[in-house]
PDB file of C-alpha atoms in Angstrom:
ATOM      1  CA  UNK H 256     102.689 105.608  77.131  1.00 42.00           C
ATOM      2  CA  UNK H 257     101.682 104.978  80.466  1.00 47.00           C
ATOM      3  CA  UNK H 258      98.500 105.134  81.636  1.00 48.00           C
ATOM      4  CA  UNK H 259      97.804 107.550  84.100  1.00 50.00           C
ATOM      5  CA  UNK H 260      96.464 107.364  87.564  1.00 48.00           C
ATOM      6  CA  UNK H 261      93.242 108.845  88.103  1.00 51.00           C
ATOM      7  CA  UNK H 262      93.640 111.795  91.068  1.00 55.00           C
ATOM      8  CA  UNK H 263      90.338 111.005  92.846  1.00 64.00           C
ATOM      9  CA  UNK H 264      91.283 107.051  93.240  1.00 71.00           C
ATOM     10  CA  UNK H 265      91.770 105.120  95.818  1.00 80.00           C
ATOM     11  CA  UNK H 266      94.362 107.094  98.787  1.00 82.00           C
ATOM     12  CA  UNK H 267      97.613 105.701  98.859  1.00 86.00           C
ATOM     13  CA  UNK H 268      97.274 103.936 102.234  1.00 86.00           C
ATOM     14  CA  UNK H 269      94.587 101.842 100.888  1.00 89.00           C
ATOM     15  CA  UNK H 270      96.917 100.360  98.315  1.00 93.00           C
ATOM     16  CA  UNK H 271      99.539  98.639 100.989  1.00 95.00           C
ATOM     17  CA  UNK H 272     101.339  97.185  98.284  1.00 96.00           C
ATOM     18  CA  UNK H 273     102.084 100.275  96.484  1.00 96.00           C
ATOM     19  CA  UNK H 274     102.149 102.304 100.226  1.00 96.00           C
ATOM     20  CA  UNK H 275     105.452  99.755 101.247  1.00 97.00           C
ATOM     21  CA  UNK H 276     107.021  99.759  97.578  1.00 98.00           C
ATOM     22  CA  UNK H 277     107.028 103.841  98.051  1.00 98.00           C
ATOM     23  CA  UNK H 278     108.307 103.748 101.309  1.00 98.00           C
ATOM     24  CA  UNK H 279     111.099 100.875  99.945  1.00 98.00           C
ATOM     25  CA  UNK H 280     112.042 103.198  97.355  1.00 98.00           C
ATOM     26  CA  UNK H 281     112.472 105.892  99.624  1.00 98.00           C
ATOM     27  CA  UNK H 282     114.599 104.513 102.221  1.00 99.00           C
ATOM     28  CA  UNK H 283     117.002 103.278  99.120  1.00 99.00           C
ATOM     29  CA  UNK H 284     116.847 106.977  97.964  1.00 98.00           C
ATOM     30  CA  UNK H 285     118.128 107.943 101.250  1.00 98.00           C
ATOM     31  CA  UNK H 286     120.796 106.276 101.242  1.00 98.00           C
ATOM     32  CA  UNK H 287     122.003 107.700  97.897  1.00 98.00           C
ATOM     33  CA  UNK H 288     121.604 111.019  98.647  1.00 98.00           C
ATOM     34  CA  UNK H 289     123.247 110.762 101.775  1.00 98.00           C
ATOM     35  CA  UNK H 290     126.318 109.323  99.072  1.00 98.00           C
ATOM     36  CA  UNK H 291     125.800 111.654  97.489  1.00 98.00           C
ATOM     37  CA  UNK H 292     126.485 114.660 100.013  1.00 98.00           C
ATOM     38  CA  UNK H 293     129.031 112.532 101.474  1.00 98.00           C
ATOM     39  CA  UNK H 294     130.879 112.510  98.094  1.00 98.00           C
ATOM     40  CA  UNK H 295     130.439 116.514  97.449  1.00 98.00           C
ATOM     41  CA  UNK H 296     128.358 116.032  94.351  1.00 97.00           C
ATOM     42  CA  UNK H 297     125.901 118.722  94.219  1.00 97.00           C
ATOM     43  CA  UNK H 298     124.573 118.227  91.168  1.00 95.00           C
ATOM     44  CA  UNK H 299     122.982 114.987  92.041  1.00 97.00           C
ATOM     45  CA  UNK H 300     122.254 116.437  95.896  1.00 98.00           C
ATOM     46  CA  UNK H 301     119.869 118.825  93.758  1.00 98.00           C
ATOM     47  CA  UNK H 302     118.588 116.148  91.946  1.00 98.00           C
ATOM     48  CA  UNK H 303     118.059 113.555  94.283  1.00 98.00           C
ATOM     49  CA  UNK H 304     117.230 116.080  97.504  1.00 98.00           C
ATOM     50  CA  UNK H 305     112.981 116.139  96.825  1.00 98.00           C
ATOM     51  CA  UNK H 306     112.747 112.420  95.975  1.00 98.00           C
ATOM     52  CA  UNK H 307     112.849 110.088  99.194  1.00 98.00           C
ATOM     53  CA  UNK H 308     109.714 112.557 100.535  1.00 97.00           C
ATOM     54  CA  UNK H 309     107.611 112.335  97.587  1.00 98.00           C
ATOM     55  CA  UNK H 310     108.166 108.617  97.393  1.00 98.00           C
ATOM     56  CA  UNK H 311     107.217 108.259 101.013  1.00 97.00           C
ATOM     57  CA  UNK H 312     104.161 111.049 100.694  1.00 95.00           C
ATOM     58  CA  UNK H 313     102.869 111.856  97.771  1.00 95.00           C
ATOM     59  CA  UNK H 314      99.300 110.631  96.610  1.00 92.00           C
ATOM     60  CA  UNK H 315      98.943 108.043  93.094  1.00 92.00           C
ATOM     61  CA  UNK H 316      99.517 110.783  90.504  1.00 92.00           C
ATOM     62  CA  UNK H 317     102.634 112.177  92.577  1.00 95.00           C
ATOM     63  CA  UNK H 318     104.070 109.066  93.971  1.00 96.00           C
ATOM     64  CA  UNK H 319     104.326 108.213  89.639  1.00 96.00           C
ATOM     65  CA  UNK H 320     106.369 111.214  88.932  1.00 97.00           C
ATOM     66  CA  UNK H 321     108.421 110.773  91.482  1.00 98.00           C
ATOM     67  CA  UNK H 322     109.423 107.345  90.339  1.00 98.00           C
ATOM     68  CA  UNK H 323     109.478 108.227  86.438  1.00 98.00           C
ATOM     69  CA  UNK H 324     111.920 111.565  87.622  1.00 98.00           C
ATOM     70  CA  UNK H 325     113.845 108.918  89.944  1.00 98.00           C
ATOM     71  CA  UNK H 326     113.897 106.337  86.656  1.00 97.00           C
ATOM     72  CA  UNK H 327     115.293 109.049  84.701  1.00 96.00           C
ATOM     73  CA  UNK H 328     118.378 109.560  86.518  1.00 96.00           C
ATOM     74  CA  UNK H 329     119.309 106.292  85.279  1.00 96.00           C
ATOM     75  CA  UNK H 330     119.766 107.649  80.736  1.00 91.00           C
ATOM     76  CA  UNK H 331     122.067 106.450  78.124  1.00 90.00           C
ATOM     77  CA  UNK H 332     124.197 109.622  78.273  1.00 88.00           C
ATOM     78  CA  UNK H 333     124.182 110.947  81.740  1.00 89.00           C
ATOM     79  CA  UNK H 334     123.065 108.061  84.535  1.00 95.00           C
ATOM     80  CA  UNK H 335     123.445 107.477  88.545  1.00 96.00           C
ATOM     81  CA  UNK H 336     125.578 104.586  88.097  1.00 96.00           C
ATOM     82  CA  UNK H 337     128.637 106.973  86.818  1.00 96.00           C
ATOM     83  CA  UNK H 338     128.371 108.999  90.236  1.00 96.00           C
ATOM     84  CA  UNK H 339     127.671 106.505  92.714  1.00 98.00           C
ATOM     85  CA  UNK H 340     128.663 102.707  93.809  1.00 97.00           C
ATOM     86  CA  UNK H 341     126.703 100.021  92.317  1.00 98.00           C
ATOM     87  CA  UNK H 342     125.715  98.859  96.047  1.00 98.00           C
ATOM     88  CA  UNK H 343     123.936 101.802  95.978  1.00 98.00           C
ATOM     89  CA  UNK H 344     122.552 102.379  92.862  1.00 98.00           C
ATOM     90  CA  UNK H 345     121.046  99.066  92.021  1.00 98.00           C
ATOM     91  CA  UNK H 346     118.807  98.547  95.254  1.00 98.00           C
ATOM     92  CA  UNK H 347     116.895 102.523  93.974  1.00 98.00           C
ATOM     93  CA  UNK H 348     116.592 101.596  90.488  1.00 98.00           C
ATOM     94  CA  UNK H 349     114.923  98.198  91.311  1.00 98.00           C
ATOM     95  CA  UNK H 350     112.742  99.666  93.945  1.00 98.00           C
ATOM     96  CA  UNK H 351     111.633 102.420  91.715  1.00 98.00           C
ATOM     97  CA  UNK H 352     110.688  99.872  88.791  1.00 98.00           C
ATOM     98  CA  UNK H 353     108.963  97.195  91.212  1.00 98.00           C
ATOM     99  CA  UNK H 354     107.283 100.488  92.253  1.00 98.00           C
ATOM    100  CA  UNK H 355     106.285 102.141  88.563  1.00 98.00           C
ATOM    101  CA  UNK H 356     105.368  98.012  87.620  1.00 98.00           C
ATOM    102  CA  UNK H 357     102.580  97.938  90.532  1.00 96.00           C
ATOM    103  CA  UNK H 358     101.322 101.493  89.520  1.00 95.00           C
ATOM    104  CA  UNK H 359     101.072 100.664  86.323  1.00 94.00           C
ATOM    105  CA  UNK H 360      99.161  97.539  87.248  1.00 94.00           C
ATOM    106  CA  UNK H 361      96.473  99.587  89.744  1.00 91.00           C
ATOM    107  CA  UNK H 362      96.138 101.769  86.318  1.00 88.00           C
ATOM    108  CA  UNK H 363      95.454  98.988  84.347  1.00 89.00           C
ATOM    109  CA  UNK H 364      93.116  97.495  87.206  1.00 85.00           C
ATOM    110  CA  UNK H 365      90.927 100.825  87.772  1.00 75.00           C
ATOM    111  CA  UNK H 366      90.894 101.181  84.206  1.00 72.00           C
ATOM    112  CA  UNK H 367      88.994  98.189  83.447  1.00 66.00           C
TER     113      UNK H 367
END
């Protein structure tokens, strides 16, 4: 399991790394729901809609839920990559795990 992110760490501007990998993620997750209205698919409109502005604003413990509920849109069963073009698809999923690598490293970091 992943180690969590303690909420009275450092603020996410003081972690520039992390800040532009957020902000990366974001502008990918844009562009796929902007697809995604384009395209008439509601389902992932809903899904997507809160995502690019917590990636860009949320804090540590928010900006890692974000990214795991981003992550997730990507299962076995039910994934992104049916709905949407590959072009698209692939530049948010390896955003979001460069992003949930380097948060996992700051946990790791502040933990020892």
């Amino acid at each position: 399991m992943a180690e969590r992110l303690p909420a009275n760490g450092p603020a996410r501007h003081e972690l520039p790394v992390i800040d532009d990998l957020g902000l990366l993620a974001a502008r990918h997750g844009d562009r796929l729901l902007a697809e995604a209205r384009e395209r008439g698919l509601t389902r992932w409109v809903t899904y997507l809609e809160p995502l690019p502005d917590r990636l860009r604003d949320d804090g540590l413990p928010g900006l890692r839920s974000a990214s795991m509920r981003a992550r997730a849109a990507y299962g076995p069963k039910d994934s992104l990559r049916d709905a949407l073009p590959p072009e698209l698809t692939e530049p948010f999923l390896d955003a979001v795990d460069r992003l949930l690598r380097e948060l996992n490293r700051e946990a790791n970091r502040v933990r020892t």
